[in-house]
């Protein structure tokens, strides 16, 4: 079964992907955080960097497009085809209010007829295979029954399902039943995504759905980057793994970005790593408060020195 790294805006950027691949690997595809192309199809300098094939060399990286205008989607897809990308992904899952307020992301699930009109254009004209990452509805899981016939109409390269509604954001339990409805109703390759936080859970879901194309992991891999190594029979996560990963990430960001930006990004990772560490929170807080690189490195070093690996290192969902 294939293993995919979930796209996470502001986190799983090109530098992160390269460092993860070098240190842990085991990922068949990295889905890139979304770009929302304007009608002029111009990208910022940062987006150009992220999307450039050089920065993604050696990885199977899939650009993700957030668009409600099929012409914007197709223009962006043509650009990615020209750059040599083999496929693109359509974002139908983003729950953020700034995105749904513009009718994009998960807001496109609200009106199945409008979604059909959009997908008619996309699948009728795309230069590349198009996979879709979706939720199961906007407000209610019952919406899924109206969305399944829409998805069954198109040659979807892979359908990645996060079986929550938009209104759940990431709260509550995924609707496994909705995923099973998709298994029964759809012929396209399916990928399960959501709350795969431990090797045990990954194995359970593999056993429950042995014929699906793959699994996609996000927060689980950020808090325990060795989850898939463990699934393959390798060693569970150690404190040394996290320290080396942390140091590689810091060095890579420091070499590329402004030092304050590099530290800001490390704060994001540290919050995820902290889930897998047994350490008094005051040491994490100190590291999160340190903004200057030297102060940050001292505080993070102190935090790691005081920490032990948690008994069951994993992402812990907030209540
Ligand atoms: C901070 C953050 C940023 C995210 N950015 C994206 C994104 O750019 N595109 C996307 O399709 N999903 C995005 N997601 C959703 C994840 O790809 C994934 O579906 C979600 O985290 C659930 O999977 P998990 O339980 O394995 O983390 C984001 C999630 C988080 C928490």
GROMACS .gro file of C-alpha atoms and ligand atoms in nm:
model
  350
    1UNK     CA    1   0.000   0.000   0.000
    2UNK     CA    2   0.136   0.345  -0.092
    3UNK     CA    3   0.216   0.605   0.172
    4UNK     CA    4   0.162   0.974   0.105
    5UNK     CA    5   0.265   1.282   0.303
    6UNK     CA    6  -0.031   1.517   0.346
    7UNK     CA    7  -0.003   1.875   0.224
    8UNK     CA    8   0.019   2.114   0.519
    9UNK     CA    9   0.026   2.483   0.441
   10UNK     CA   10   0.306   2.666   0.621
   11UNK     CA   11   0.469   2.335   0.725
   12UNK     CA   12   0.547   2.074   0.458
   13UNK     CA   13   0.732   2.307   0.223
   14UNK     CA   14   1.013   2.212  -0.017
   15UNK     CA   15   1.287   2.233   0.247
   16UNK     CA   16   1.086   2.020   0.488
   17UNK     CA   17   1.016   1.760   0.219
   18UNK     CA   18   1.384   1.728   0.128
   19UNK     CA   19   1.498   1.699   0.490
   20UNK     CA   20   1.226   1.446   0.573
   21UNK     CA   21   1.312   1.239   0.266
   22UNK     CA   22   1.684   1.237   0.351
   23UNK     CA   23   1.633   1.143   0.716
   24UNK     CA   24   1.329   0.911   0.710
   25UNK     CA   25   1.203   0.854   0.353
   26UNK     CA   26   0.941   0.585   0.304
   27UNK     CA   27   0.705   0.826   0.128
   28UNK     CA   28   0.569   0.747  -0.219
   29UNK     CA   29   0.425   1.095  -0.285
   30UNK     CA   30   0.452   1.432  -0.117
   31UNK     CA   31   0.144   1.646  -0.180
   32UNK     CA   32   0.243   2.011  -0.182
   33UNK     CA   33   0.048   2.271   0.016
   34UNK     CA   34  -0.207   2.443  -0.207
   35UNK     CA   35  -0.150   2.729  -0.445
   36UNK     CA   36  -0.449   2.943  -0.528
   37UNK     CA   37  -0.369   3.074  -0.876
   38UNK     CA   38  -0.495   3.417  -0.978
   39UNK     CA   39  -0.636   3.457  -1.327
   40UNK     CA   40  -0.301   3.606  -1.433
   41UNK     CA   41  -0.131   3.283  -1.312
   42UNK     CA   42   0.153   3.478  -1.156
   43UNK     CA   43   0.319   3.336  -0.845
   44UNK     CA   44   0.510   3.504  -0.565
   45UNK     CA   45   0.887   3.456  -0.540
   46UNK     CA   46   0.832   3.215  -0.250
   47UNK     CA   47   0.576   3.013  -0.450
   48UNK     CA   48   0.809   3.000  -0.750
   49UNK     CA   49   1.078   2.861  -0.519
   50UNK     CA   50   0.841   2.603  -0.368
   51UNK     CA   51   0.711   2.489  -0.706
   52UNK     CA   52   1.040   2.479  -0.893
   53UNK     CA   53   1.138   2.128  -1.002
   54UNK     CA   54   1.494   2.187  -0.866
   55UNK     CA   55   1.363   2.226  -0.511
   56UNK     CA   56   1.167   1.903  -0.547
   57UNK     CA   57   1.438   1.699  -0.717
   58UNK     CA   58   1.445   1.336  -0.606
   59UNK     CA   59   1.091   1.347  -0.465
   60UNK     CA   60   0.757   1.252  -0.613
   61UNK     CA   61   0.595   1.588  -0.543
   62UNK     CA   62   0.237   1.665  -0.646
   63UNK     CA   63   0.129   2.030  -0.680
   64UNK     CA   64  -0.212   2.105  -0.529
   65UNK     CA   65  -0.446   2.363  -0.679
   66UNK     CA   66  -0.718   2.551  -0.497
   67UNK     CA   67  -0.953   2.708  -0.750
   68UNK     CA   68  -1.322   2.743  -0.822
   69UNK     CA   69  -1.276   2.876  -1.173
   70UNK     CA   70  -1.196   2.586  -1.408
   71UNK     CA   71  -0.991   2.816  -1.632
   72UNK     CA   72  -0.766   2.907  -1.339
   73UNK     CA   73  -0.729   2.540  -1.252
   74UNK     CA   74  -0.647   2.443  -1.610
   75UNK     CA   75  -0.402   2.732  -1.659
   76UNK     CA   76  -0.214   2.630  -1.345
   77UNK     CA   77  -0.222   2.262  -1.446
   78UNK     CA   78  -0.073   2.350  -1.788
   79UNK     CA   79   0.208   2.538  -1.613
   80UNK     CA   80   0.280   2.233  -1.396
   81UNK     CA   81   0.276   2.007  -1.702
   82UNK     CA   82   0.528   2.237  -1.874
   83UNK     CA   83   0.750   2.218  -1.565
   84UNK     CA   84   0.749   1.838  -1.589
   85UNK     CA   85   0.516   1.746  -1.302
   86UNK     CA   86   0.338   1.417  -1.375
   87UNK     CA   87   0.005   1.494  -1.199
   88UNK     CA   88  -0.185   1.762  -1.008
   89UNK     CA   89  -0.426   1.755  -0.716
   90UNK     CA   90  -0.749   1.949  -0.667
   91UNK     CA   91  -0.825   2.075  -0.316
   92UNK     CA   92  -1.191   2.019  -0.220
   93UNK     CA   93  -1.119   1.994   0.151
   94UNK     CA   94  -0.975   2.316   0.288
   95UNK     CA   95  -1.199   2.425   0.579
   96UNK     CA   96  -1.048   2.770   0.641
   97UNK     CA   97  -1.301   3.053   0.644
   98UNK     CA   98  -1.088   3.274   0.420
   99UNK     CA   99  -1.091   2.997   0.157
  100UNK     CA  100  -1.453   2.884   0.188
  101UNK     CA  101  -1.568   3.248   0.196
  102UNK     CA  102  -1.442   3.271  -0.163
  103UNK     CA  103  -1.633   2.956  -0.260
  104UNK     CA  104  -1.316   2.743  -0.281
  105UNK     CA  105  -1.191   2.428  -0.104
  106UNK     CA  106  -1.460   2.248   0.095
  107UNK     CA  107  -1.718   2.516  -0.003
  108UNK     CA  108  -1.729   2.349  -0.346
  109UNK     CA  109  -1.894   2.047  -0.184
  110UNK     CA  110  -2.204   2.254  -0.100
  111UNK     CA  111  -2.348   2.246  -0.450
  112UNK     CA  112  -2.302   1.911  -0.631
  113UNK     CA  113  -2.441   2.049  -0.961
  114UNK     CA  114  -2.192   2.337  -0.962
  115UNK     CA  115  -1.918   2.088  -0.873
  116UNK     CA  116  -2.018   1.878  -1.176
  117UNK     CA  117  -1.994   2.179  -1.405
  118UNK     CA  118  -1.648   2.254  -1.267
  119UNK     CA  119  -1.528   1.893  -1.300
  120UNK     CA  120  -1.671   1.864  -1.654
  121UNK     CA  121  -1.438   2.145  -1.759
  122UNK     CA  122  -1.143   2.017  -1.562
  123UNK     CA  123  -1.157   1.653  -1.673
  124UNK     CA  124  -1.255   1.751  -2.028
  125UNK     CA  125  -0.945   1.964  -2.077
  126UNK     CA  126  -0.673   1.874  -1.829
  127UNK     CA  127  -0.322   1.817  -1.963
  128UNK     CA  128  -0.234   1.597  -1.661
  129UNK     CA  129  -0.400   1.329  -1.448
  130UNK     CA  130  -0.599   1.502  -1.172
  131UNK     CA  131  -0.637   1.354  -0.825
  132UNK     CA  132  -0.878   1.506  -0.571
  133UNK     CA  133  -0.846   1.557  -0.196
  134UNK     CA  134  -1.189   1.593  -0.040
  135UNK     CA  135  -1.394   1.598   0.276
  136UNK     CA  136  -1.730   1.421   0.288
  137UNK     CA  137  -1.949   1.728   0.304
  138UNK     CA  138  -1.973   2.085   0.421
  139UNK     CA  139  -2.221   2.074   0.711
  140UNK     CA  140  -2.345   1.716   0.742
  141UNK     CA  141  -2.206   1.369   0.662
  142UNK     CA  142  -2.533   1.293   0.479
  143UNK     CA  143  -2.413   1.521   0.198
  144UNK     CA  144  -2.169   1.244   0.099
  145UNK     CA  145  -2.451   1.045  -0.064
  146UNK     CA  146  -2.506   1.329  -0.311
  147UNK     CA  147  -2.134   1.373  -0.374
  148UNK     CA  148  -2.054   1.007  -0.448
  149UNK     CA  149  -2.245   1.003  -0.781
  150UNK     CA  150  -2.054   1.316  -0.884
  151UNK     CA  151  -1.718   1.155  -0.809
  152UNK     CA  152  -1.820   0.835  -0.986
  153UNK     CA  153  -1.857   1.028  -1.316
  154UNK     CA  154  -1.495   1.134  -1.370
  155UNK     CA  155  -1.162   0.957  -1.434
  156UNK     CA  156  -1.024   1.065  -1.096
  157UNK     CA  157  -0.658   0.966  -1.083
  158UNK     CA  158  -0.680   0.907  -0.705
  159UNK     CA  159  -0.948   1.022  -0.462
  160UNK     CA  160  -0.803   1.108  -0.123
  161UNK     CA  161  -1.078   1.116   0.138
  162UNK     CA  162  -1.054   1.288   0.474
  163UNK     CA  163  -1.384   1.158   0.612
  164UNK     CA  164  -1.486   1.462   0.812
  165UNK     CA  165  -1.719   1.745   0.720
  166UNK     CA  166  -1.599   2.101   0.693
  167UNK     CA  167  -1.789   2.193   1.009
  168UNK     CA  168  -1.586   1.936   1.206
  169UNK     CA  169  -1.258   2.098   1.094
  170UNK     CA  170  -1.031   1.833   1.261
  171UNK     CA  171  -1.255   1.761   1.562
  172UNK     CA  172  -1.443   1.445   1.647
  173UNK     CA  173  -1.399   1.103   1.493
  174UNK     CA  174  -1.361   1.049   1.118
  175UNK     CA  175  -1.672   0.897   0.955
  176UNK     CA  176  -1.525   0.558   0.865
  177UNK     CA  177  -1.865   0.455   0.733
  178UNK     CA  178  -1.845   0.730   0.470
  179UNK     CA  179  -1.509   0.593   0.354
  180UNK     CA  180  -1.666   0.248   0.328
  181UNK     CA  181  -1.953   0.393   0.123
  182UNK     CA  182  -1.693   0.529  -0.118
  183UNK     CA  183  -1.526   0.187  -0.135
  184UNK     CA  184  -1.856   0.033  -0.239
  185UNK     CA  185  -1.962   0.309  -0.479
  186UNK     CA  186  -1.648   0.422  -0.660
  187UNK     CA  187  -1.411   0.251  -0.902
  188UNK     CA  188  -1.129   0.507  -0.889
  189UNK     CA  189  -0.827   0.441  -0.664
  190UNK     CA  190  -0.898   0.554  -0.307
  191UNK     CA  191  -0.664   0.690  -0.043
  192UNK     CA  192  -0.761   0.717   0.323
  193UNK     CA  193  -0.653   1.022   0.526
  194UNK     CA  194  -0.719   1.113   0.888
  195UNK     CA  195  -0.591   1.053   1.241
  196UNK     CA  196  -0.324   0.794   1.155
  197UNK     CA  197  -0.107   0.878   1.454
  198UNK     CA  198   0.062   0.546   1.548
  199UNK     CA  199   0.210   0.244   1.370
  200UNK     CA  200  -0.064   0.035   1.530
  201UNK     CA  201  -0.335   0.257   1.386
  202UNK     CA  202  -0.174   0.256   1.041
  203UNK     CA  203  -0.167  -0.125   1.051
  204UNK     CA  204  -0.530  -0.145   1.164
  205UNK     CA  205  -0.645   0.075   0.878
  206UNK     CA  206  -0.431  -0.121   0.630
  207UNK     CA  207  -0.596  -0.439   0.755
  208UNK     CA  208  -0.944  -0.287   0.741
  209UNK     CA  209  -0.902  -0.159   0.383
  210UNK     CA  210  -0.645  -0.394   0.225
  211UNK     CA  211  -0.733  -0.308  -0.137
  212UNK     CA  212  -0.713   0.070  -0.132
  213UNK     CA  213  -0.438   0.256  -0.317
  214UNK     CA  214  -0.283   0.416  -0.012
  215UNK     CA  215  -0.280   0.606   0.311
  216UNK     CA  216  -0.201   0.973   0.361
  217UNK     CA  217  -0.052   1.097   0.689
  218UNK     CA  218  -0.002   1.453   0.813
  219UNK     CA  219   0.004   1.541   1.182
  220UNK     CA  220   0.102   1.186   1.277
  221UNK     CA  221   0.426   1.210   1.076
  222UNK     CA  222   0.506   1.556   1.212
  223UNK     CA  223   0.485   1.439   1.573
  224UNK     CA  224   0.632   1.095   1.511
  225UNK     CA  225   0.834   1.101   1.187
  226UNK     CA  226   0.933   0.734   1.238
  227UNK     CA  227   0.574   0.599   1.228
  228UNK     CA  228   0.616   0.441   0.885
  229UNK     CA  229   0.960   0.300   0.966
  230UNK     CA  230   0.794   0.124   1.257
  231UNK     CA  231   0.515  -0.005   1.033
  232UNK     CA  232   0.787  -0.158   0.813
  233UNK     CA  233   0.929  -0.341   1.115
  234UNK     CA  234   1.203  -0.084   1.192
  235UNK     CA  235   1.290   0.084   1.521
  236UNK     CA  236   1.035   0.305   1.695
  237UNK     CA  237   1.106   0.679   1.725
  238UNK     CA  238   1.395   0.777   1.954
  239UNK     CA  239   1.487   1.109   2.110
  240UNK     CA  240   1.803   1.107   1.896
  241UNK     CA  241   1.585   1.080   1.581
  242UNK     CA  242   1.398   1.394   1.680
  243UNK     CA  243   1.716   1.585   1.771
  244UNK     CA  244   1.887   1.499   1.441
  245UNK     CA  245   1.572   1.582   1.242
  246UNK     CA  246   1.537   1.910   1.431
  247UNK     CA  247   1.902   2.003   1.367
  248UNK     CA  248   1.883   1.916   0.997
  249UNK     CA  249   1.567   2.125   0.959
  250UNK     CA  250   1.717   2.420   1.143
  251UNK     CA  251   2.034   2.410   0.932
  252UNK     CA  252   1.838   2.386   0.607
  253UNK     CA  253   1.607   2.679   0.691
  254UNK     CA  254   1.896   2.885   0.829
  255UNK     CA  255   2.091   2.837   0.505
  256UNK     CA  256   1.797   2.949   0.291
  257UNK     CA  257   1.580   3.196   0.478
  258UNK     CA  258   1.609   3.497   0.706
  259UNK     CA  259   1.714   3.376   1.056
  260UNK     CA  260   1.393   3.503   1.219
  261UNK     CA  261   1.184   3.320   0.959
  262UNK     CA  262   1.388   3.006   1.019
  263UNK     CA  263   1.326   3.023   1.394
  264UNK     CA  264   0.954   3.091   1.337
  265UNK     CA  265   0.930   2.777   1.129
  266UNK     CA  266   1.117   2.574   1.394
  267UNK     CA  267   0.859   2.684   1.652
  268UNK     CA  268   0.590   2.516   1.441
  269UNK     CA  269   0.785   2.188   1.428
  270UNK     CA  270   0.869   2.201   1.797
  271UNK     CA  271   0.499   2.211   1.887
  272UNK     CA  272   0.449   1.887   1.694
  273UNK     CA  273   0.766   1.722   1.833
  274UNK     CA  274   0.658   1.811   2.187
  275UNK     CA  275   0.367   1.565   2.155
  276UNK     CA  276   0.619   1.281   2.141
  277UNK     CA  277   0.840   1.402   2.426
  278UNK     CA  278   0.801   1.358   2.795
  279UNK     CA  279   0.921   1.701   2.914
  280UNK     CA  280   0.793   1.969   3.151
  281UNK     CA  281   0.607   2.220   2.934
  282UNK     CA  282   0.810   2.514   3.068
  283UNK     CA  283   1.109   2.399   2.857
  284UNK     CA  284   0.896   2.387   2.543
  285UNK     CA  285   0.756   2.732   2.627
  286UNK     CA  286   1.107   2.875   2.667
  287UNK     CA  287   1.207   2.747   2.323
  288UNK     CA  288   0.886   2.886   2.172
  289UNK     CA  289   0.956   3.227   2.327
  290UNK     CA  290   1.312   3.248   2.193
  291UNK     CA  291   1.320   3.438   1.864
  292UNK     CA  292   1.690   3.500   1.806
  293UNK     CA  293   1.863   3.195   1.654
  294UNK     CA  294   2.128   3.159   1.928
  295UNK     CA  295   1.868   3.191   2.205
  296UNK     CA  296   1.642   2.949   2.026
  297UNK     CA  297   1.916   2.689   1.983
  298UNK     CA  298   2.009   2.716   2.353
  299UNK     CA  299   1.646   2.681   2.463
  300UNK     CA  300   1.573   2.394   2.224
  301UNK     CA  301   1.894   2.220   2.339
  302UNK     CA  302   1.785   2.257   2.701
  303UNK     CA  303   1.441   2.122   2.613
  304UNK     CA  304   1.584   1.812   2.445
  305UNK     CA  305   1.831   1.759   2.730
  306UNK     CA  306   1.542   1.754   2.981
  307UNK     CA  307   1.321   1.534   2.763
  308UNK     CA  308   1.273   1.163   2.730
  309UNK     CA  309   1.087   1.004   2.442
  310UNK     CA  310   0.720   0.962   2.536
  311UNK     CA  311   0.601   0.611   2.615
  312UNK     CA  312   0.380   0.607   2.306
  313UNK     CA  313   0.516   0.889   2.090
  314UNK     CA  314   0.231   1.026   1.884
  315UNK     CA  315   0.025   1.331   1.793
  316UNK     CA  316  -0.242   1.391   2.056
  317UNK     CA  317  -0.557   1.551   1.923
  318UNK     CA  318  -0.674   1.848   2.137
  319UNK     CA  319  -1.013   1.796   2.305
  320LIG     C1  320  -0.169   2.330   0.955
  320LIG     C2  321  -0.239   2.251   0.848
  320LIG     C3  322  -0.226   2.288   0.713
  320LIG     C4  323  -0.293   2.214   0.614
  320LIG     N1  324  -0.279   2.252   0.481
  320LIG     C5  325  -0.341   2.179   0.383
  320LIG     C6  326  -0.325   2.211   0.244
  320LIG     O1  327  -0.252   2.302   0.204
  320LIG     N2  328  -0.394   2.135   0.154
  320LIG     C7  329  -0.473   2.029   0.193
  320LIG     O2  330  -0.533   1.962   0.109
  320LIG     N3  331  -0.487   1.996   0.323
  320LIG     C8  332  -0.423   2.068   0.418
  320LIG     N4  333  -0.434   2.031   0.548
  320LIG     C9  334  -0.506   1.904   0.581
  320LIG    C10  335  -0.405   1.787   0.585
  320LIG     O3  336  -0.353   1.762   0.455
  320LIG    C11  337  -0.474   1.658   0.635
  320LIG     O4  338  -0.584   1.631   0.553
  320LIG    C12  339  -0.521   1.673   0.779
  320LIG     O5  340  -0.414   1.718   0.863
  320LIG    C13  341  -0.576   1.540   0.832
  320LIG     O6  342  -0.478   1.439   0.821
  320LIG     P1  343  -0.395   1.390   0.951
  320LIG     O7  344  -0.497   1.347   1.052
  320LIG     O8  345  -0.307   1.280   0.901
  320LIG     O9  346  -0.318   1.510   1.000
  320LIG    C14  347  -0.372   2.103   0.649
  320LIG    C15  348  -0.384   2.067   0.785
  320LIG    C16  349  -0.319   2.138   0.882
  320LIG    C17  350  -0.335   2.095   1.027
   0.00000   0.00000   0.00000
